[in-house]
Short mmCIF file of C-alpha atoms and ligand atoms in Angstrom, two decimals:
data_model
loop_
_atom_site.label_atom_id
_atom_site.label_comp_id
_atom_site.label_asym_id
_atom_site.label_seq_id
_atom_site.Cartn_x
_atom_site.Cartn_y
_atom_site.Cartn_z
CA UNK A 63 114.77 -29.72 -158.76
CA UNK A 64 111.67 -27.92 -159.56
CA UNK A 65 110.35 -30.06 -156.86
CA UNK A 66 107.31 -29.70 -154.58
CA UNK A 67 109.28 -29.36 -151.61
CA UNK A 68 111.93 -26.73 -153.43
CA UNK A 69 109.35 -24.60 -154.08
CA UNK A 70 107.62 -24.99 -150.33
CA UNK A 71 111.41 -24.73 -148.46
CA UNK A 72 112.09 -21.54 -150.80
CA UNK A 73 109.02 -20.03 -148.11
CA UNK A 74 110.44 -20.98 -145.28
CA UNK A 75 107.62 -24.45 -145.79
CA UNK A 76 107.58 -27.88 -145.57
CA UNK A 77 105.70 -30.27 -148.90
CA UNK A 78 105.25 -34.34 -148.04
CA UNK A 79 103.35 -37.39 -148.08
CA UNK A 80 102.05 -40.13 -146.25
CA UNK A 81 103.71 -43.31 -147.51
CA UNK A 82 102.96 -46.88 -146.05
CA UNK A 83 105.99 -49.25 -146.08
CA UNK A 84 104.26 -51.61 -148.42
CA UNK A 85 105.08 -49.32 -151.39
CA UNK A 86 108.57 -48.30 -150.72
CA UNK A 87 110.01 -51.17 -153.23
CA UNK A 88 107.82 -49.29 -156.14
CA UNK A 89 110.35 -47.33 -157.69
CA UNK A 90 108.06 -44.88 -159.81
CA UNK A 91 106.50 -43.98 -156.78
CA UNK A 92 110.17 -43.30 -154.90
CA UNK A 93 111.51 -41.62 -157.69
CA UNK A 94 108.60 -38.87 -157.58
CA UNK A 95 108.94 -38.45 -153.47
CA UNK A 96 112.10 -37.81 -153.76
CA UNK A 97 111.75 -35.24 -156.27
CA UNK A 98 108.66 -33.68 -154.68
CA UNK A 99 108.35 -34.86 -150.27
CA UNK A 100 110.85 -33.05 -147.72
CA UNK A 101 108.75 -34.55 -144.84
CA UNK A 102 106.88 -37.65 -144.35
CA UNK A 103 104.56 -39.76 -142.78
CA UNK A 104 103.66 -43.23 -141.91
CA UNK A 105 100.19 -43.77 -143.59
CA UNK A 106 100.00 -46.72 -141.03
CA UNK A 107 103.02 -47.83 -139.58
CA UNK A 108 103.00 -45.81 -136.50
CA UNK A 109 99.48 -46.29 -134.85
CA UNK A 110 99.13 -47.54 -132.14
CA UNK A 111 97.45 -50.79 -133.05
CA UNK A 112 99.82 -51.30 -135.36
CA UNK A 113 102.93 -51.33 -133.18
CA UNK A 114 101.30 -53.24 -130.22
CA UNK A 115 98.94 -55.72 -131.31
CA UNK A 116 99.13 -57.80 -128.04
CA UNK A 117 100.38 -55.92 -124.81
CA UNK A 118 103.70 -55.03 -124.40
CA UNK A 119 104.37 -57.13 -128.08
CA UNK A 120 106.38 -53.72 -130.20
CA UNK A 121 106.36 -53.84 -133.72
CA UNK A 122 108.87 -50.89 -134.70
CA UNK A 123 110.30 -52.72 -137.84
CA UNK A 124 108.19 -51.39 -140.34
CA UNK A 125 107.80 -47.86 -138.98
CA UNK A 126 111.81 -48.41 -138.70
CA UNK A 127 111.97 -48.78 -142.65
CA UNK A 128 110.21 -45.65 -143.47
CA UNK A 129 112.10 -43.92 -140.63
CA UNK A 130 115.16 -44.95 -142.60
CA UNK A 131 113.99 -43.94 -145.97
CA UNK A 132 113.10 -40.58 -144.83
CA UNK A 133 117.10 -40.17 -142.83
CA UNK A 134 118.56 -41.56 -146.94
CA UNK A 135 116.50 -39.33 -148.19
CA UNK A 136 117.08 -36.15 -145.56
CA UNK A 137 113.44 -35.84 -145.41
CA UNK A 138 111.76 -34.26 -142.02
CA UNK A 139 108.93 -37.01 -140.32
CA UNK A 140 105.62 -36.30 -138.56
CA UNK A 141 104.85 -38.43 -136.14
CA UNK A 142 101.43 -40.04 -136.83
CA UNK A 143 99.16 -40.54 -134.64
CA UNK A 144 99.86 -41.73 -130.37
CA UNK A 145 96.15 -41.45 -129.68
CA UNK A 146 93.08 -42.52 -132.24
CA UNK A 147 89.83 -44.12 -131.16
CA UNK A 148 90.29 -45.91 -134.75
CA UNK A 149 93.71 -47.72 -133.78
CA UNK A 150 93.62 -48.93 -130.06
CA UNK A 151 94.79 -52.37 -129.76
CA UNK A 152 91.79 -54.15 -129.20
CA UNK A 153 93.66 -55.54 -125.83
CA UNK A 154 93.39 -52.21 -124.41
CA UNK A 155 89.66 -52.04 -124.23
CA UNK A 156 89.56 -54.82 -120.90
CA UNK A 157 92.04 -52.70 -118.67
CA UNK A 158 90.90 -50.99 -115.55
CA UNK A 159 91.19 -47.49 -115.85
CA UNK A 160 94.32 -47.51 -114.04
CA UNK A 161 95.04 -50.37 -116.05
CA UNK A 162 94.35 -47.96 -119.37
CA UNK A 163 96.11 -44.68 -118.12
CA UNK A 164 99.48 -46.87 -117.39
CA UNK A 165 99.01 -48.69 -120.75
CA UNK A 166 98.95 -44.68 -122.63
CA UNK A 167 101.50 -43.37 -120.42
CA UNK A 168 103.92 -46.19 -121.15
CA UNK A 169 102.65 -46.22 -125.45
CA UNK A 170 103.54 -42.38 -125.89
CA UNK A 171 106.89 -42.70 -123.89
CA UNK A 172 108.29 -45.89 -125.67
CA UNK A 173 107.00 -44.26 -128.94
CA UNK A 174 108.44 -41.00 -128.74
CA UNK A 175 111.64 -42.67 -127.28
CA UNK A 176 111.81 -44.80 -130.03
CA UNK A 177 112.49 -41.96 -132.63
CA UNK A 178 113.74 -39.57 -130.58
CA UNK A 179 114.90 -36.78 -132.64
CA UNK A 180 113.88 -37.89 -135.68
CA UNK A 181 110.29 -36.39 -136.18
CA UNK A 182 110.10 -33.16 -135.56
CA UNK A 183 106.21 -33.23 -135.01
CA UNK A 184 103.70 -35.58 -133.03
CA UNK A 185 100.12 -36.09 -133.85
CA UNK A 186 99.90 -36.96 -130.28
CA UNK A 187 95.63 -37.01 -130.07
CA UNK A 188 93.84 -37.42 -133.47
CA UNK A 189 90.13 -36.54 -134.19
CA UNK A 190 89.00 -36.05 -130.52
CA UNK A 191 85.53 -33.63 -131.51
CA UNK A 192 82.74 -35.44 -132.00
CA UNK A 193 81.81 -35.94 -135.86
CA UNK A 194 77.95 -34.27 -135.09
CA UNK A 195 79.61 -31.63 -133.08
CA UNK A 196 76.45 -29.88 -131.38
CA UNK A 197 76.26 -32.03 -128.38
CA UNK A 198 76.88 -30.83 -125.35
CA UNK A 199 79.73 -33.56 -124.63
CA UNK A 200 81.53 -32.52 -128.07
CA UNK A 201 84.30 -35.13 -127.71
CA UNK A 202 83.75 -38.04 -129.35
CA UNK A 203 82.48 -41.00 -127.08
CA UNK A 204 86.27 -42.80 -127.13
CA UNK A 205 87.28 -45.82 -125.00
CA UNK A 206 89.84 -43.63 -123.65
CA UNK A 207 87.06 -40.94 -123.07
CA UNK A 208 84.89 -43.11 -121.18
CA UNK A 209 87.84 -44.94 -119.23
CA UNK A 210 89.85 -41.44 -118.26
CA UNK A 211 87.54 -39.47 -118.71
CA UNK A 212 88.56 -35.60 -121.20
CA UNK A 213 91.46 -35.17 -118.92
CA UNK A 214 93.18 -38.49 -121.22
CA UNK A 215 93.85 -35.78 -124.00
CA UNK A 216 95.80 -33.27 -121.56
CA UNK A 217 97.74 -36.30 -119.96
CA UNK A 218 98.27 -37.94 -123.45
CA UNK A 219 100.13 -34.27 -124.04
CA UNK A 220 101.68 -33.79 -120.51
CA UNK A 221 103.18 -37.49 -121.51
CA UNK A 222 104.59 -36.52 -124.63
CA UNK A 223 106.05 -33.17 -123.64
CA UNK A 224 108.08 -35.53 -120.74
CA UNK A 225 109.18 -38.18 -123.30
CA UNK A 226 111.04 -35.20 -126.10
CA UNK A 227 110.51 -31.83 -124.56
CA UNK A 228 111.86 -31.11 -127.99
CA UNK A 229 108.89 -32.48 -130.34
CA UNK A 230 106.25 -30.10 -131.14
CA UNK A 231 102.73 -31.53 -130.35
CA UNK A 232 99.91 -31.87 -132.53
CA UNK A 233 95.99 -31.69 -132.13
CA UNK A 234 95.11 -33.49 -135.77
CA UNK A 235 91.59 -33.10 -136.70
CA UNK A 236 89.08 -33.37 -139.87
CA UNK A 237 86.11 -31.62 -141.35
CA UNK A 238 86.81 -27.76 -140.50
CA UNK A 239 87.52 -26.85 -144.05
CA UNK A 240 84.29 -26.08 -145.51
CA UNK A 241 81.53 -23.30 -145.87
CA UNK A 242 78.57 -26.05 -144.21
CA UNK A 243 76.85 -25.74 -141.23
CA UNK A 244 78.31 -28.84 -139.95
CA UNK A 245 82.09 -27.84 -140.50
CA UNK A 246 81.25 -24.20 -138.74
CA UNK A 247 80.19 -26.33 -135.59
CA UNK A 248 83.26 -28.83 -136.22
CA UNK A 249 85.43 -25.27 -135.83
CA UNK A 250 84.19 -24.12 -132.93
CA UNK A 251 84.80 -27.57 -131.61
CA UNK A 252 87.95 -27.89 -132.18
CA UNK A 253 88.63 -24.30 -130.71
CA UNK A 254 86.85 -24.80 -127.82
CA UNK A 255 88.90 -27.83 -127.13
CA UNK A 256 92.10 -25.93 -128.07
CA UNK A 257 91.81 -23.17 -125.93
CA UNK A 258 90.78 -25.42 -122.77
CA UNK A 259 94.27 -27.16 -123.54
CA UNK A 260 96.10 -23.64 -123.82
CA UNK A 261 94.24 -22.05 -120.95
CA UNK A 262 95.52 -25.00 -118.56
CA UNK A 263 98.52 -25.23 -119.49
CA UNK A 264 98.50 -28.34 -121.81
CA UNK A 265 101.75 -28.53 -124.50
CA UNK A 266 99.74 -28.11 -127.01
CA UNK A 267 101.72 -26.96 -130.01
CA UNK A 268 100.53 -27.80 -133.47
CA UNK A 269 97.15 -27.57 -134.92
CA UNK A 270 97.31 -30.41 -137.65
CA UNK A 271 94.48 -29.60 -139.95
CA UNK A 272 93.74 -32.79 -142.01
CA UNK A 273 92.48 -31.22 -145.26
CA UNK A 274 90.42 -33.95 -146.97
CA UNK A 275 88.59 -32.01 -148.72
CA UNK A 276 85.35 -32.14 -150.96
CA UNK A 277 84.74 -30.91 -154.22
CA UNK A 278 81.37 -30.04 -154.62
CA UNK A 279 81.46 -28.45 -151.07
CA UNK A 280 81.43 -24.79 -150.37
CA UNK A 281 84.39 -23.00 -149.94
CA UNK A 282 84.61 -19.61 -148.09
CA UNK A 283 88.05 -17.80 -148.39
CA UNK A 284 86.81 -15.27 -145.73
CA UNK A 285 85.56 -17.97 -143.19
CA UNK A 286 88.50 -20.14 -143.31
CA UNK A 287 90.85 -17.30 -143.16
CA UNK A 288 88.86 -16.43 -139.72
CA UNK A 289 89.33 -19.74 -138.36
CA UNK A 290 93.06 -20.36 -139.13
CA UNK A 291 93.82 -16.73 -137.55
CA UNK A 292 91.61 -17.75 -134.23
CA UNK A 293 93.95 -20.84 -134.47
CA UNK A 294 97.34 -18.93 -134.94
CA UNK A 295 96.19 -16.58 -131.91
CA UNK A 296 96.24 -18.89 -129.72
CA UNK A 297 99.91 -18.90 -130.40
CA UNK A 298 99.65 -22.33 -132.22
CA UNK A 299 101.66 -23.06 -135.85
CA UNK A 300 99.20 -25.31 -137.96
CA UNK A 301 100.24 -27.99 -140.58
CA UNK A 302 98.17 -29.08 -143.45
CA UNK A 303 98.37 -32.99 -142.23
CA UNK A 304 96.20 -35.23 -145.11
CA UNK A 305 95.29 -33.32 -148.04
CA UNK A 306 93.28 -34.86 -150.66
CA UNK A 307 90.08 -34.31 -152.48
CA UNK A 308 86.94 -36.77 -152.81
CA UNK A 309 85.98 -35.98 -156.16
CA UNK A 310 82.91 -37.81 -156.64
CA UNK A 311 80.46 -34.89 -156.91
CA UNK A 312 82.78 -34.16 -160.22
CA UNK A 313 81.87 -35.16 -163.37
CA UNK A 314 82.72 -38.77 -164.53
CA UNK A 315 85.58 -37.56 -167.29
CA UNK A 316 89.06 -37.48 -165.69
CA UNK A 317 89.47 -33.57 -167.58
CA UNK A 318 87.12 -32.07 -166.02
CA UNK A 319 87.36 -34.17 -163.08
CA UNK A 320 91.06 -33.03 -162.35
CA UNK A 321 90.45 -29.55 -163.28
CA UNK A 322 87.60 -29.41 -160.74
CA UNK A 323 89.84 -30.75 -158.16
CA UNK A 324 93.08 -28.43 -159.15
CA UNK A 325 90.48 -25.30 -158.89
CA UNK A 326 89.51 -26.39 -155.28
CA UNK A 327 93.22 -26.86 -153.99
CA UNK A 328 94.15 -23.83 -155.22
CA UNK A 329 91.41 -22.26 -153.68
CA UNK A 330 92.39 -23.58 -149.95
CA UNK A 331 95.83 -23.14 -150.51
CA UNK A 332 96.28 -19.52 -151.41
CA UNK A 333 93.84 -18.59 -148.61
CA UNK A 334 96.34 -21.52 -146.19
CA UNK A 335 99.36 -20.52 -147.43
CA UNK A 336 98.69 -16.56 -146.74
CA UNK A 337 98.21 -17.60 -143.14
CA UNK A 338 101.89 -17.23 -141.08
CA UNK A 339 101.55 -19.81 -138.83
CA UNK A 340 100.89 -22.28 -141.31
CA UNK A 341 104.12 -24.38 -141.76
CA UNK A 342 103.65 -27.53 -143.47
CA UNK A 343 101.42 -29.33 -146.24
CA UNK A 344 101.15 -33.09 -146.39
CA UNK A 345 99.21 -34.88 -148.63
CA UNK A 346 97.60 -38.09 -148.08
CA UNK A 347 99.99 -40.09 -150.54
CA UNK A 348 101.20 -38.79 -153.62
CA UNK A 349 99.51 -40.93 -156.14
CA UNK A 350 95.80 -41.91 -157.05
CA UNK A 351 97.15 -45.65 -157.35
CA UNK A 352 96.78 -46.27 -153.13
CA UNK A 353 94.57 -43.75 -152.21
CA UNK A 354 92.52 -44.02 -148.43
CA UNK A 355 89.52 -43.24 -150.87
CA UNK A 356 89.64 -45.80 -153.20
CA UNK A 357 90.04 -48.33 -150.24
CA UNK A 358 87.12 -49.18 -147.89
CA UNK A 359 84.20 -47.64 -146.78
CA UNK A 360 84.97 -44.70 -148.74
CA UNK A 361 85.30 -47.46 -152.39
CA UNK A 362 81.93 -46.25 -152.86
CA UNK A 363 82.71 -46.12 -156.45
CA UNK A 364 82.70 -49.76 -156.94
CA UNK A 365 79.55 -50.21 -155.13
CA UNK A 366 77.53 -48.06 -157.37
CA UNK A 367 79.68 -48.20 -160.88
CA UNK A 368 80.75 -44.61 -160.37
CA UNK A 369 83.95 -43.40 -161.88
CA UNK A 370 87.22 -43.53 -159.59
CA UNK A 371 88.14 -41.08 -157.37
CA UNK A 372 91.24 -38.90 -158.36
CA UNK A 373 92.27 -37.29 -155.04
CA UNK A 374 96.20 -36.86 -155.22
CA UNK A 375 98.28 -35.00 -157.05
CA UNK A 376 99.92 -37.99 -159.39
CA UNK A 377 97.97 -40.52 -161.46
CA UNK A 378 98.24 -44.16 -161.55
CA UNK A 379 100.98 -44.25 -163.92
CA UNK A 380 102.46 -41.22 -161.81
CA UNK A 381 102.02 -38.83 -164.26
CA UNK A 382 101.47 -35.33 -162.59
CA UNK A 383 97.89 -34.16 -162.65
CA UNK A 384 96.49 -30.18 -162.44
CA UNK A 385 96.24 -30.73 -158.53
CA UNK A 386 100.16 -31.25 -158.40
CA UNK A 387 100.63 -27.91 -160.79
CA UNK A 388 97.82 -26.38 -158.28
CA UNK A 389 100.08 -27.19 -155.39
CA UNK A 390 103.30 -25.90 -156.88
CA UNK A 391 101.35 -22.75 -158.54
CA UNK A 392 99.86 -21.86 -154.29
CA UNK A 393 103.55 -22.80 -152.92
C1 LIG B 818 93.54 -44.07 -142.96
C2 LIG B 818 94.35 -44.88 -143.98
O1 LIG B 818 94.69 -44.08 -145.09
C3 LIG B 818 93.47 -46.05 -144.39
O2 LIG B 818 94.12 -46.84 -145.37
C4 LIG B 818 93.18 -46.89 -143.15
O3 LIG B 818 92.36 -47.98 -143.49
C5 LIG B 818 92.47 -46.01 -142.10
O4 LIG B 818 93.27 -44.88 -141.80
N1 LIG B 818 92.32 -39.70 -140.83
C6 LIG B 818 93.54 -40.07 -140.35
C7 LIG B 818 94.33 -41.14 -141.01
O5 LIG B 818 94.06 -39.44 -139.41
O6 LIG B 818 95.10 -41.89 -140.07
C8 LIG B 818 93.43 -42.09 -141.76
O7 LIG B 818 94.25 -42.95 -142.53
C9 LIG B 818 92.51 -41.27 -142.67
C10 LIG B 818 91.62 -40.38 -141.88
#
């Protein structure tokens, strides 16, 4: 239908969402992907921490469900994510650093093995940069980093590339989007770090660009143009990986509130979308009901009475919002 992904695929693009296997029996919610994803990915399912918990102890089952869902479905999969400081099995952290670089080698090659085929892309390291880019040692102080030392990103890559010489290989990253100081040094981060990869050879093939973005934040159409060109030069393609918006700079009043966020998505996505090598968009779920930002750390809202956040393009009753006709009006 007058889908999401109809209107992406008509481009030669690729719409989804991140869906966690909890939700799949929620029919609402199926009914809309369906109508809307032609890709997906596991919100959790296929971390590391969550398919390992105790060495050598794989948990594919629920990873497997969503795998199936998306193969009913004929929906493309990202793979999401090999490598994240945020979901090493806890085990992991007492190995030797032989110990460590024979626990990664033998993680990405199951994994990859596993679904061989199946997902066309790999977030294979995720959020490597530092958060206060500006040190001198801009990668962020990992236990991989400190056990492996930076080479652990190249060999997480050279690993993958062995397993399916077929799956394209993501760098996923956050915070790039925006016209502040702090996302300027976040870009010239993550370039640095890209062309290192290119320059020696790494299979790097996939910038995945996570897209949480912030209303209230500066946007610069020129600037981010810049950067996603710099990107594509480097002969990379580049996937929109975890769109959403944290909306609580907006007013309280869900009107204005969704209008605010619709005018921002638009925004990034005409200047994305105009971009070539730009292939994909994935949003971080499809509906505000199980949104990351309403979870958490981020739950702010509850802490200080402040009104919910609103960051996807359905409501709680799946009812499409202005960010879902912002999408379909930039695709
Ligand atoms: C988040 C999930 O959405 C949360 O529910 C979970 O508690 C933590 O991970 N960047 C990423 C995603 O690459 O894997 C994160 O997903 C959100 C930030």
């Amino acid at each position: 239908g007058g889908g999401l992904h109809a209107r992406a695929a008509a481009k030669g693009l690729a719409f989804g969402a991140a869906l966690a296997t909890r939700h799949l029996a929620e029919a609402d919610l199926m009914a809309a992907f369906r109508a809307d994803c032609g890709l997906l990915v596991a919100e959790y399912e296929m971390k590391w921490a969550e398919l390992e918990p105790q060495a050598g102890n794989r948990r594919w089952r629920r990873a497997d469900q969503l795998v199936d869902f998306a193969r009913r479905n004929r929906m493309a999969l990202r793979g999401h994510t090999l490598v994240w400081h945020e979901s090493e099995p806890r085990w992991v952290s007492d190995l030797s650093a032989r110990g460590a670089e024979a626990a990664l080698a033998r993680h990405v090659d199951e994994t990859m093995q596993r679904w061989r085929g199946a997902i066309g892309t790999w977030d294979v390291v995720n959020e490597a940069v530092a958060p206060e880019h500006g040190r001198p040692d801009w990668l962020r102080r990992t236990w991989l980093l400190n056990r492996l030392g930076p080479d652990h990103i190249a060999q997480a890559f050279h690993i993958a590339h062995a397993a399916d010489p077929a799956a394209r290989l993501a760098y996923n990253d956050f915070g790039v989007e925006h016209a502040t100081a702090w996302s300027r040094r976040r870009r010239i981060g993550i370039l640095t770090l890209l062309r290192a990869l290119r320059a020696s050879g790494v299979p790097v093939h996939v910038l995945g660009v996570q897209a949480h973005l912030h209303a209230g934040q500066p946007f610069e159409a020129s600037e981010w143009r810049a950067f996603l060109a710099d990107v594509a030069a480097l002969g990379l393609t580049i996937e929109i990986t975890e769109l959403d918006v944290n909306d609580r700079a907006l007013p309280a009043a869900a009107a204005p509130r969704d209008a605010g966020v619709a005018d921002l998505v638009r925004r990034f996505l005409d200047v994305t979308l105009a971009e070539p090598a730009v292939r994909a968009v994935v949003s971080w779920g499809l509906t505000d009901r199980h949104s990351w930002i309403r979870e958490g750390r981020l739950a702010e809202h509850r802490r200080r009475d402040r009104a919910t956040p609103r960051p996807l393009p359905y409501d709680e009753a799946m009812r499409r919002k202005p960010m879902w006709a912002a999408i379909a009006a930039a695709l």
